[in-house]
Short mmCIF file of C-alpha atoms in Angstrom, two decimals:
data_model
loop_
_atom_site.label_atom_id
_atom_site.label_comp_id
_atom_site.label_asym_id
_atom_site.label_seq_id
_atom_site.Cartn_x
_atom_site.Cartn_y
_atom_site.Cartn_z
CA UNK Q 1 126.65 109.60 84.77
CA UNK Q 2 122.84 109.46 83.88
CA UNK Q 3 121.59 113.01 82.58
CA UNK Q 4 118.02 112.39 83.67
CA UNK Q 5 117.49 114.20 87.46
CA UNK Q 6 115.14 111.79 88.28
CA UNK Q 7 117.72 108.59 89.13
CA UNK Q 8 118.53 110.06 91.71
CA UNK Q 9 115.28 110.94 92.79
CA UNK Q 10 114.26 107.58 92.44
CA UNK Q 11 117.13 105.89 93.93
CA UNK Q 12 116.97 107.66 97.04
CA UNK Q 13 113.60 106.01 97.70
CA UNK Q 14 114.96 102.62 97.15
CA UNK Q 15 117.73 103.73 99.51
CA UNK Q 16 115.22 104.67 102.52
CA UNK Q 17 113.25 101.17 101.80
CA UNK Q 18 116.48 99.35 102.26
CA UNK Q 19 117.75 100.78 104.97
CA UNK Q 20 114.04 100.86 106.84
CA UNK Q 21 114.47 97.20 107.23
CA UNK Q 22 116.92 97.49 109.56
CA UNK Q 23 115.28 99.73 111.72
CA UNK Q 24 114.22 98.63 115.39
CA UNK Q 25 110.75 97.15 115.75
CA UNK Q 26 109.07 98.28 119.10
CA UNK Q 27 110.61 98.69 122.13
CA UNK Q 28 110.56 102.60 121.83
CA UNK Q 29 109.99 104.53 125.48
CA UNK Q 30 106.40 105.72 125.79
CA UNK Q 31 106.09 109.51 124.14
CA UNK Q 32 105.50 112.03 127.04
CA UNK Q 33 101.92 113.27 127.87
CA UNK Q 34 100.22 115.54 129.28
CA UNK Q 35 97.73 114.46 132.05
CA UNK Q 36 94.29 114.71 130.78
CA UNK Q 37 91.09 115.75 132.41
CA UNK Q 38 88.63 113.21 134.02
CA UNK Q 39 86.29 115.58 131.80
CA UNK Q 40 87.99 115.33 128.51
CA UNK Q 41 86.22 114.83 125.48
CA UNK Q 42 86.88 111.16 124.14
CA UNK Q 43 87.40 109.80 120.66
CA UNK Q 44 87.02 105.89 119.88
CA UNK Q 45 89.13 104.62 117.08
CA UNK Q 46 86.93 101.39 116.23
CA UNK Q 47 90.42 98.99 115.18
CA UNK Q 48 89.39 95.77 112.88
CA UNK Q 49 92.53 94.40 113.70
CA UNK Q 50 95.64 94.98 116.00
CA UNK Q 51 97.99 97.74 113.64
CA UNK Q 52 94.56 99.69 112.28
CA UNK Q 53 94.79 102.20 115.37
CA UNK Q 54 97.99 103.29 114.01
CA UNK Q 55 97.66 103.22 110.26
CA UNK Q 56 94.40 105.25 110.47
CA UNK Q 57 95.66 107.34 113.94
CA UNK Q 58 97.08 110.87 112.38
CA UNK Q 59 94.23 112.70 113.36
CA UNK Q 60 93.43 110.77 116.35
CA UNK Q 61 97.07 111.62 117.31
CA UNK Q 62 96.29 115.32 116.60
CA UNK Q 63 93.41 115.25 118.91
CA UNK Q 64 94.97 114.04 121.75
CA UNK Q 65 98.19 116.51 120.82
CA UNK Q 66 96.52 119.21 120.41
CA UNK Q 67 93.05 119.69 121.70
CA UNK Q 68 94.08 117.25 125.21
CA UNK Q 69 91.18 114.27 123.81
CA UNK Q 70 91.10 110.88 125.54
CA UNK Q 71 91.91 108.91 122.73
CA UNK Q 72 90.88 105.19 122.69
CA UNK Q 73 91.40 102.02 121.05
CA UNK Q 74 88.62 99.71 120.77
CA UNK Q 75 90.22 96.38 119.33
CA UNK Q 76 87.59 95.01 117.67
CA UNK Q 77 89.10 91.64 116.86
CA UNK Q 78 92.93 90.54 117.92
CA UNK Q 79 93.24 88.84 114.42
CA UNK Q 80 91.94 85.01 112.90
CA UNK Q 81 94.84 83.20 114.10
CA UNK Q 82 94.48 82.06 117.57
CA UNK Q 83 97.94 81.01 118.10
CA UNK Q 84 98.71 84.68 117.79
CA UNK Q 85 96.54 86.52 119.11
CA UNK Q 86 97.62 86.54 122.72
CA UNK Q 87 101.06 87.99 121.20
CA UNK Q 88 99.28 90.37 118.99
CA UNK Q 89 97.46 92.08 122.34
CA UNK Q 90 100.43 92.83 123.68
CA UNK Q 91 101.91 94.21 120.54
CA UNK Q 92 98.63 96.30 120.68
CA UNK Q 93 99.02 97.39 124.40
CA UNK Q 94 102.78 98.48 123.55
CA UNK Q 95 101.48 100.62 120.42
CA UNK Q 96 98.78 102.05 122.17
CA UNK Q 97 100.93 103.00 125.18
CA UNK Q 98 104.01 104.56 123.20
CA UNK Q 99 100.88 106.88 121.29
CA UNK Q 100 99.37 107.60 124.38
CA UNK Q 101 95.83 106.24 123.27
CA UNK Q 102 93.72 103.85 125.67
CA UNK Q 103 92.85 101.03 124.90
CA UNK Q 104 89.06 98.62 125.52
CA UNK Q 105 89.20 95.55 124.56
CA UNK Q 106 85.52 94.05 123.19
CA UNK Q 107 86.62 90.27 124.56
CA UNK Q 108 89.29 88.24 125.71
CA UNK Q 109 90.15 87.47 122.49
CA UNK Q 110 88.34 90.18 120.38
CA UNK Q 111 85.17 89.36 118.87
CA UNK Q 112 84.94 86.63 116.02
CA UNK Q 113 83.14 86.77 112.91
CA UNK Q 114 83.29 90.46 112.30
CA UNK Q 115 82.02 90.98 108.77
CA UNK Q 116 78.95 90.71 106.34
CA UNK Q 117 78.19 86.82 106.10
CA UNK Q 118 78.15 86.61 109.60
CA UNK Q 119 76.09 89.71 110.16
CA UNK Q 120 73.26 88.03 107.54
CA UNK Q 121 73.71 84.14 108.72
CA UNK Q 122 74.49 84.43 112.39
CA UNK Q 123 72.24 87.48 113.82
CA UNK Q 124 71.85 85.90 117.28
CA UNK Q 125 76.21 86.15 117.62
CA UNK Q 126 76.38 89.08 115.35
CA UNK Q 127 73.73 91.07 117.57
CA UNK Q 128 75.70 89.94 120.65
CA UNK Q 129 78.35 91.61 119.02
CA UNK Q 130 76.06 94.63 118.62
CA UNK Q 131 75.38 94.60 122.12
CA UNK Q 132 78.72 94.95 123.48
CA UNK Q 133 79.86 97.60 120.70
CA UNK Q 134 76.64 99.56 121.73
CA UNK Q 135 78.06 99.57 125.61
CA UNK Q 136 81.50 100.78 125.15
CA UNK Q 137 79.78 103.61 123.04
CA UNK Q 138 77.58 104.31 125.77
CA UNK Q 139 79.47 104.62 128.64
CA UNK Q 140 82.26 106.22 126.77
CA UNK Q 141 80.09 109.08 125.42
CA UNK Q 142 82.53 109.83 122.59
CA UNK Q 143 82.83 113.12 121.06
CA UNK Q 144 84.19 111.51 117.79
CA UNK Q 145 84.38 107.88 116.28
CA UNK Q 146 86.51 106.94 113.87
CA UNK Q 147 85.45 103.35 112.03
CA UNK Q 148 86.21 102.18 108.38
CA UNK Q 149 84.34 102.81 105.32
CA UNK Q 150 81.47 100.81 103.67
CA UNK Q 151 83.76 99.77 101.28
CA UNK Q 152 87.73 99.14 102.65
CA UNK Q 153 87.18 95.64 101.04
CA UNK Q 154 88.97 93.72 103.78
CA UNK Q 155 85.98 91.55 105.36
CA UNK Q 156 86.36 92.80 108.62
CA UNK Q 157 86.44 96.20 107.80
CA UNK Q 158 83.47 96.21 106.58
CA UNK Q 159 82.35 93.98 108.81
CA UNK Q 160 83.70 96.71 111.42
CA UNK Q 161 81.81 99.42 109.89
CA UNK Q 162 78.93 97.57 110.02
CA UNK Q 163 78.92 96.49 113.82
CA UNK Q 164 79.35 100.74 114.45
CA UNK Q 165 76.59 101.45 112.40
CA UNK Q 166 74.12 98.77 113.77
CA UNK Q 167 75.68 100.09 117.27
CA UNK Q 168 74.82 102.98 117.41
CA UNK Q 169 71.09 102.57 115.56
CA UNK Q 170 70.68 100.90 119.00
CA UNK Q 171 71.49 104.05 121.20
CA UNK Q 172 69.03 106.47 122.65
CA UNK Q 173 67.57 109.00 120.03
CA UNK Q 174 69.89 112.24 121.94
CA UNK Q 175 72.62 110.38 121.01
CA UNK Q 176 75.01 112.65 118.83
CA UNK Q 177 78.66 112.61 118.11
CA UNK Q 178 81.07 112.97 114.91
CA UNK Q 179 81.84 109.68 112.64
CA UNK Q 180 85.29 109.81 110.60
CA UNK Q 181 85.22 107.59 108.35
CA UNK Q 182 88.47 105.99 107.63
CA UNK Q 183 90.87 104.17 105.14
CA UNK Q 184 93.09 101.79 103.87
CA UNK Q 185 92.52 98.54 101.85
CA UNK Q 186 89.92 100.53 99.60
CA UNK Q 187 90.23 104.10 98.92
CA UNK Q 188 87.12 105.99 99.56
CA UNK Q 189 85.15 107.89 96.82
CA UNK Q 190 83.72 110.78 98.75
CA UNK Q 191 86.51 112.12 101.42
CA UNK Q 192 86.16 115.02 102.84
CA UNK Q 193 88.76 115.74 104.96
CA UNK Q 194 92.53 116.20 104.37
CA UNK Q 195 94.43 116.46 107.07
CA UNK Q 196 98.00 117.25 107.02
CA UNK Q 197 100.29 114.63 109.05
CA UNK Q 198 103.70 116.39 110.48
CA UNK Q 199 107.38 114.81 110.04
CA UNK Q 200 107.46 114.16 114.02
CA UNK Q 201 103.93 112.88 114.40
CA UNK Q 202 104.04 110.35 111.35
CA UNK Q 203 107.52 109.30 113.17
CA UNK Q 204 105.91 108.54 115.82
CA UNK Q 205 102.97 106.50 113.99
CA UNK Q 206 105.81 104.55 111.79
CA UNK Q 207 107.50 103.35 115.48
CA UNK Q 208 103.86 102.72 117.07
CA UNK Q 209 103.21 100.78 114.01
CA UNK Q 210 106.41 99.01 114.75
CA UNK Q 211 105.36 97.46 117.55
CA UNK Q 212 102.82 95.19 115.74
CA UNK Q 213 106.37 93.25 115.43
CA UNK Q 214 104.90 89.86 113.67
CA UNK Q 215 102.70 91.66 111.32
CA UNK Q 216 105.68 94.21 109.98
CA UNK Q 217 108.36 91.00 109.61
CA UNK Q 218 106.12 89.08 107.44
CA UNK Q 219 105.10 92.49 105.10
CA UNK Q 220 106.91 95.49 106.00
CA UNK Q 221 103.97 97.87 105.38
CA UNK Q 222 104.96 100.05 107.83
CA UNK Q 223 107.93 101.27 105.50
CA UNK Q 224 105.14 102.18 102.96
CA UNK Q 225 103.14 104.23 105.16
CA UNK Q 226 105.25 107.41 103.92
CA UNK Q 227 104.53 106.99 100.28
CA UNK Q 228 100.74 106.08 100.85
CA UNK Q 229 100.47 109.83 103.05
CA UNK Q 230 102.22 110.91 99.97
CA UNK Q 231 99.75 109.86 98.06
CA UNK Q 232 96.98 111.07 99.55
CA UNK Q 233 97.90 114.89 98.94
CA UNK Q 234 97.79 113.56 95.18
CA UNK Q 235 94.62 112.38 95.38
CA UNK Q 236 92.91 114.73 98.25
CA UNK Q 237 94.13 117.36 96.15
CA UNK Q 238 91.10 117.08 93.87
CA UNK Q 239 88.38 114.52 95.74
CA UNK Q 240 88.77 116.64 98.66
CA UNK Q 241 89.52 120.12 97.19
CA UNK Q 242 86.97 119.69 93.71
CA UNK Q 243 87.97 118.75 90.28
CA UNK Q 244 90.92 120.46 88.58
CA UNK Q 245 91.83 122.34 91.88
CA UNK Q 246 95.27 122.34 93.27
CA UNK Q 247 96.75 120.42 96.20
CA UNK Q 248 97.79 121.79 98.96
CA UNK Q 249 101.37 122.11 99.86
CA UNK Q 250 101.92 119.22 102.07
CA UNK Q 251 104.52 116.41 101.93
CA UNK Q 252 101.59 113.72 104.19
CA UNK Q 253 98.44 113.35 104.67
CA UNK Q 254 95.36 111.31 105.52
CA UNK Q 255 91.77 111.23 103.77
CA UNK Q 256 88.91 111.06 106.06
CA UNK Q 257 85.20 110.99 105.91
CA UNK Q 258 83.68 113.07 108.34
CA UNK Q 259 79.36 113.10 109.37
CA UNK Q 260 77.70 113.87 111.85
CA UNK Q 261 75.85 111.29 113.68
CA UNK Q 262 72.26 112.81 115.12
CA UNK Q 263 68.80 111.09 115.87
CA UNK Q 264 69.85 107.89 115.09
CA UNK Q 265 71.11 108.44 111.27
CA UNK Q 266 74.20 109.84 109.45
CA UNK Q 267 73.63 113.64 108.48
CA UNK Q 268 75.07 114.60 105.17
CA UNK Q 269 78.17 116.59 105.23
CA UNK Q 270 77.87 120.54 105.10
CA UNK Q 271 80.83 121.58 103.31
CA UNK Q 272 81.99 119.58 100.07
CA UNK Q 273 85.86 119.03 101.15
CA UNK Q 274 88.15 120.66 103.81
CA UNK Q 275 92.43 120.53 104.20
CA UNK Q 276 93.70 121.39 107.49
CA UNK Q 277 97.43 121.55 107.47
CA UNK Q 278 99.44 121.43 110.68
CA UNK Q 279 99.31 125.09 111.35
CA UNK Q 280 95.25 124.83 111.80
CA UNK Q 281 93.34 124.39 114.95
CA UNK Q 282 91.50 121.43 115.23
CA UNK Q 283 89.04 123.39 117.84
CA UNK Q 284 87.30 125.19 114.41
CA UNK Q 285 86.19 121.39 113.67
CA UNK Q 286 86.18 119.50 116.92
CA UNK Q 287 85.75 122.55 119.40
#
């Protein structure tokens, strides 16, 4: 019998892995909801790819939860591979249902070409792109928009931050709502939002996410979600809270960016860093 605590420790996470691969993939009943006003304020969740909404959706999920938002889905692109991406839409629809977000799609078939290059050697498709980006954020009127960092090094991520951004320099001058800034192939520098993900809410993510069933067979990411919230607290603890400070006491989390957008630029954030665990109201942010 080892003397060191931490086998155990160890080997209980290499339990959970193993045994998370036999879990059922989708098929889950939709999650009860509430019936939201025709008047309720909507976030957009700007998706690079079919699986995003979900991986980047705790807070989203929050705001719908708890302060009754209209959360949608914008699926920017359904993928590269056009022999899937019929299949992946419908993986989409089924996520987006069990969560309870909406969902607009930009095209048939998403739009193509969603990142830098394309942005600097095709501008007459890129600013079509533009174009129908700046619509859905006009007639949606969102309160919030969440859209990936300048730098989450996947091509269309950036390229996705980059159609939001030339969006919405397009919009009239009132034009004002919150950008959240999100994460995942890159961390992010400057977060400054922690927000603290519940045991029943990232349950509900991990089986959302488990309806992007192609994408979770060939790299069971959705497994490694837990550990990744888990390591947010370690890192939030200090980009979020300052240098040397202390992390809070939660087991997830997700790091977030959050500006305000207002006369057609990005205002710099007011307070340096912010955790809001589960027992917080969203309303002293979003109210």
């Amino acid at each position: 019998m080892s003397s060191n605590p931490y086998l155990k420790f160890v080997s209980e996470y290499a339990r959970l892995i193993n045994e998370g691969t036999d879990l059922q993939l989708g098929g889950f009943p939709s999650k009860p909801r509430s019936t939201l006003s025709k008047e309720a304020p909507r976030a957009l969740v700007f998706s690079p790819h079919p699986d995003d909404e979900c991986i980047v959706g705790a807070l989203p999920l929050r705001l719908l939860r708890e302060l009754k938002m209209n959360v949608i889905n914008v699926a920017v692109t359904l993928g590269s591979r056009k022999d899937r991406q019929m299949e992946r839409l419908n993986e989409l629809r089924g996520a987006c249902e069990y969560l309870g977000f909406g969902l607009i799609q930009t095209a048939a078939t998403g739009l193509e070409k969603i990142n830098p290059k394309s942005r600097e050697q095709t501008p007459e498709l890129w600013g079509k792109s533009v174009q129908i980006a700046a619509k859905i954020i006009n007639d949606n009127q969102p309160q919030v928009i969440f859209v990936p960092h300048e730098n989450d090094w996947n091509s269309t991520h950036v390229g996705t931050q980059l159609l939001v951004a030339d969006a919405l320099r397009t919009l009239p001058e009132s034009f004002c709502c919150w950008i959240c800034h999100t994460e995942f192939w890159a961390p992010m520098n400057n977060p400054n939002l922690m927000v603290e993900v519940s045991v029943a809410d990232l349950a509900d993510t991990l089986a959302a996410l488990s309806f992007h069933v192609g994408e979770v067979r060939r790299n069971p990411y959705h497994l490694r979600l837990p550990p990744w919230m888990q390591d947010n607290v370690r890192r939030g603890g200090e980009l979020v809270g300052g240098q040397g400070g202390a992390a809070p006491e939660f087991v997830f989390a997700v790091l977030y960016r959050l500006q305000k957008w207002n006369r057609r630029k990005l205002e710099a954030a007011r307070e340096k860093g912010r955790f809001v665990s589960c027992n917080d109201s969203l309303s002293l942010i979003f109210g």
